[in-house]
Amino acid sequence: MSSTPSSIKQSSNVNNAAGGGHGWPRRNQGQPHHDGNKFTASQALTINRPINLYPLTNYTFGTKEPLFEKDPSVPARFQRMREEFEKIGMRRSVEGVLLVHEHGLPHVLLLQLGTTFFKLPGGELNAGEDEVEGLKRLLTETLGRQDGVKQDWIVEDTIGNWWRPNFEPPQYPYIPPHITKPKEHKRLFLVQLGEKALFAVPKNYKLVAAPLFELYDNSQGYGPIISSLPQSLCRFSFIYM
């Protein structure tokens, strides 16, 4: 099997512990608890969180008009970020992690621009916009079908928070202690795909399915956020449908 992302063929015909000891918090009245190995149903769901993965071949991919970035260059992007920070404060961004499987291996759907740039679908939230609703809007703008059929995006869980301390490219999975005003907060969400779906990919992007083993420890090829996805996702129990 190739260790590189599988390019997806597109067609153009569719548009706490109990509080006895010093320093331990006391359990709240409604907090789930366990007795030995007897866990409550809600704990079992959290500890063994199942996520259904369907084969890549279950999905149809078409094309639609190009989707361009707001900024023509990296310097322009950070200049706009500076200007907006003075007006509305920290930028909030969301991205969706969409999973499929091939040969019983989880793959992440990524948008590829050019030969070396990969990104997760998502983008910037509007001022005051809810994160989940904003992600659904952005997913529809990026991959939503063009035939008028409403896309149903099921946002399952938060799988990562990343912070940009300065008006510069580096982002971190924590806020550095000397930073009081981060410039951007990016939250990653796991999106549960349905059994079958049709997506429309902007013509200037290529959609690829990247196996987790290709992303793992590969920040040189995919950047720190995407290459950390295998660690972020390993707490889930994948069910291959």
mmCIF file of C-alpha atoms in Angstrom, residues 13-144:
data_model
loop_
_atom_site.group_PDB
_atom_site.id
_atom_site.type_symbol
_atom_site.label_atom_id
_atom_site.label_comp_id
_atom_site.label_asym_id
_atom_site.label_seq_id
_atom_site.Cartn_x
_atom_site.Cartn_y
_atom_site.Cartn_z
ATOM 1 C CA ASN A 13 -21.306 16.203 -13.445
ATOM 2 C CA VAL A 14 -22.457 17.571 -10.045
ATOM 3 C CA ASN A 15 -22.310 20.903 -8.753
ATOM 4 C CA ASN A 16 -12.382 13.346 39.586
ATOM 5 C CA ALA A 17 -11.939 11.361 42.708
ATOM 6 C CA ALA A 18 -14.149 11.433 45.858
ATOM 7 C CA GLY A 19 -13.247 14.284 48.240
ATOM 8 C CA GLY A 20 -11.746 12.638 51.300
ATOM 9 C CA GLY A 21 -8.072 13.590 51.100
ATOM 10 C CA HIS A 22 -6.460 16.970 51.238
ATOM 11 C CA GLY A 23 -6.463 18.791 47.928
ATOM 12 C CA TRP A 24 -9.010 16.559 46.194
ATOM 13 C CA PRO A 25 -12.243 18.124 44.963
ATOM 14 C CA ARG A 26 -15.419 16.760 46.439
ATOM 15 C CA ARG A 27 -17.726 15.050 43.992
ATOM 16 C CA ASN A 28 -20.719 17.066 42.930
ATOM 17 C CA GLN A 29 -24.182 15.686 43.497
ATOM 18 C CA GLY A 30 -24.843 14.996 39.856
ATOM 19 C CA GLN A 31 -21.358 13.873 38.856
ATOM 20 C CA PRO A 32 -21.100 10.303 37.488
ATOM 21 C CA HIS A 33 -19.258 7.892 39.741
ATOM 22 C CA HIS A 34 -18.079 4.318 39.675
ATOM 23 C CA ASP A 35 -17.878 1.495 42.190
ATOM 24 C CA GLY A 36 -14.953 -0.749 41.398
ATOM 25 C CA ASN A 37 -15.400 -1.745 37.795
ATOM 26 C CA LYS A 38 -19.062 -0.756 37.627
ATOM 27 C CA PHE A 39 -19.307 2.305 35.463
ATOM 28 C CA THR A 40 -22.397 4.288 34.655
ATOM 29 C CA ALA A 41 -23.714 4.203 31.120
ATOM 30 C CA SER A 42 -22.618 7.784 30.469
ATOM 31 C CA GLN A 43 -19.067 6.961 31.597
ATOM 32 C CA ALA A 44 -18.941 3.887 29.392
ATOM 33 C CA LEU A 45 -19.897 6.017 26.416
ATOM 34 C CA THR A 46 -17.191 8.549 27.215
ATOM 35 C CA ILE A 47 -14.479 5.982 27.953
ATOM 36 C CA ASN A 48 -15.245 3.812 24.934
ATOM 37 C CA ARG A 49 -16.364 6.436 22.472
ATOM 38 C CA PRO A 50 -17.388 4.730 19.219
ATOM 39 C CA ILE A 51 -17.123 6.477 15.871
ATOM 40 C CA ASN A 52 -18.450 4.882 12.705
ATOM 41 C CA LEU A 53 -16.157 4.969 9.696
ATOM 42 C CA TYR A 54 -17.496 4.175 6.259
ATOM 43 C CA PRO A 55 -15.516 3.199 3.155
ATOM 44 C CA LEU A 56 -14.228 5.987 0.951
ATOM 45 C CA THR A 57 -16.033 4.354 -1.947
ATOM 46 C CA ASN A 58 -19.383 5.151 -0.261
ATOM 47 C CA TYR A 59 -18.938 8.819 -1.111
ATOM 48 C CA THR A 60 -19.327 10.707 -4.370
ATOM 49 C CA PHE A 61 -17.159 13.718 -5.126
ATOM 50 C CA GLY A 62 -18.013 16.334 -7.699
ATOM 51 C CA THR A 63 -16.615 19.766 -8.466
ATOM 52 C CA LYS A 64 -17.788 23.356 -8.154
ATOM 53 C CA GLU A 65 -16.450 26.841 -8.710
ATOM 54 C CA PRO A 66 -13.047 27.708 -7.169
ATOM 55 C CA LEU A 67 -12.928 28.829 -3.531
ATOM 56 C CA PHE A 68 -10.236 31.421 -2.990
ATOM 57 C CA GLU A 69 -8.521 32.515 0.238
ATOM 58 C CA LYS A 70 -9.413 35.951 1.621
ATOM 59 C CA ASP A 71 -5.788 37.033 1.496
ATOM 60 C CA PRO A 72 -3.486 36.962 -1.544
ATOM 61 C CA SER A 73 -0.356 36.253 0.526
ATOM 62 C CA VAL A 74 0.843 35.269 4.012
ATOM 63 C CA PRO A 75 1.972 38.837 4.857
ATOM 64 C CA ALA A 76 -1.445 40.128 3.766
ATOM 65 C CA ARG A 77 -3.143 37.570 5.992
ATOM 66 C CA PHE A 78 -1.273 38.716 9.089
ATOM 67 C CA GLN A 79 -1.813 42.362 8.231
ATOM 68 C CA ARG A 80 -5.576 41.755 8.081
ATOM 69 C CA MET A 81 -5.339 39.831 11.371
ATOM 70 C CA ARG A 82 -3.621 42.827 12.990
ATOM 71 C CA GLU A 83 -6.284 45.216 11.733
ATOM 72 C CA GLU A 84 -9.167 42.984 12.842
ATOM 73 C CA PHE A 85 -7.558 42.335 16.251
ATOM 74 C CA GLU A 86 -7.651 46.072 16.979
ATOM 75 C CA LYS A 87 -11.375 46.123 16.160
ATOM 76 C CA ILE A 88 -12.856 42.801 17.342
ATOM 77 C CA GLY A 89 -10.040 41.077 19.271
ATOM 78 C CA MET A 90 -8.828 37.497 18.914
ATOM 79 C CA ARG A 91 -9.683 35.639 15.733
ATOM 80 C CA ARG A 92 -11.716 32.455 16.191
ATOM 81 C CA SER A 93 -11.349 29.645 13.688
ATOM 82 C CA VAL A 94 -12.838 26.165 13.409
ATOM 83 C CA GLU A 95 -11.887 23.157 11.309
ATOM 84 C CA GLY A 96 -13.603 19.832 10.711
ATOM 85 C CA VAL A 97 -11.950 16.406 10.807
ATOM 86 C CA LEU A 98 -13.804 14.118 8.403
ATOM 87 C CA LEU A 99 -12.861 10.432 8.531
ATOM 88 C CA VAL A 100 -13.315 7.519 6.155
ATOM 89 C CA HIS A 101 -11.563 4.174 5.909
ATOM 90 C CA GLU A 102 -9.761 2.253 3.236
ATOM 91 C CA HIS A 103 -8.665 -1.353 3.793
ATOM 92 C CA GLY A 104 -9.623 -1.030 7.479
ATOM 93 C CA LEU A 105 -7.347 1.977 8.050
ATOM 94 C CA PRO A 106 -8.648 5.431 9.092
ATOM 95 C CA HIS A 107 -8.054 8.205 6.595
ATOM 96 C CA VAL A 108 -8.562 11.961 7.034
ATOM 97 C CA LEU A 109 -10.066 14.011 4.214
ATOM 98 C CA LEU A 110 -7.770 16.924 3.409
ATOM 99 C CA LEU A 111 -7.905 19.728 0.902
ATOM 100 C CA GLN A 112 -4.725 20.026 -1.132
ATOM 101 C CA LEU A 113 -3.717 23.275 -2.806
ATOM 102 C CA GLY A 114 -0.757 23.035 -5.155
ATOM 103 C CA THR A 115 1.708 20.257 -4.488
ATOM 104 C CA THR A 116 2.682 20.749 -0.846
ATOM 105 C CA PHE A 117 -0.080 22.647 1.003
ATOM 106 C CA PHE A 118 -2.746 20.678 2.895
ATOM 107 C CA LYS A 119 -5.565 21.985 5.068
ATOM 108 C CA LEU A 120 -8.636 20.787 6.936
ATOM 109 C CA PRO A 121 -11.987 22.164 5.779
ATOM 110 C CA GLY A 122 -13.111 25.131 7.860
ATOM 111 C CA GLY A 123 -12.139 28.734 8.369
ATOM 112 C CA GLU A 124 -12.801 31.919 10.314
ATOM 113 C CA LEU A 125 -15.925 32.484 12.408
ATOM 114 C CA ASN A 126 -17.915 35.669 12.150
ATOM 115 C CA ALA A 127 -18.063 37.958 15.197
ATOM 116 C CA GLY A 128 -20.361 36.355 17.803
ATOM 117 C CA GLU A 129 -21.001 33.262 15.664
ATOM 118 C CA ASP A 130 -21.532 29.923 17.439
ATOM 119 C CA GLU A 131 -18.646 27.526 16.838
ATOM 120 C CA VAL A 132 -20.689 24.507 15.796
ATOM 121 C CA GLU A 133 -23.069 26.455 13.595
ATOM 122 C CA GLY A 134 -20.136 28.314 12.107
ATOM 123 C CA LEU A 135 -18.352 25.069 11.282
ATOM 124 C CA LYS A 136 -21.471 23.739 9.571
ATOM 125 C CA ARG A 137 -21.649 26.914 7.502
ATOM 126 C CA LEU A 138 -17.992 26.667 6.518
ATOM 127 C CA LEU A 139 -18.241 22.965 5.646
ATOM 128 C CA THR A 140 -21.195 23.738 3.408
ATOM 129 C CA GLU A 141 -19.312 26.557 1.718
ATOM 130 C CA THR A 142 -16.283 24.330 1.182
ATOM 131 C CA LEU A 143 -17.692 20.889 0.393
ATOM 132 C CA GLY A 144 -21.457 21.378 0.253
#
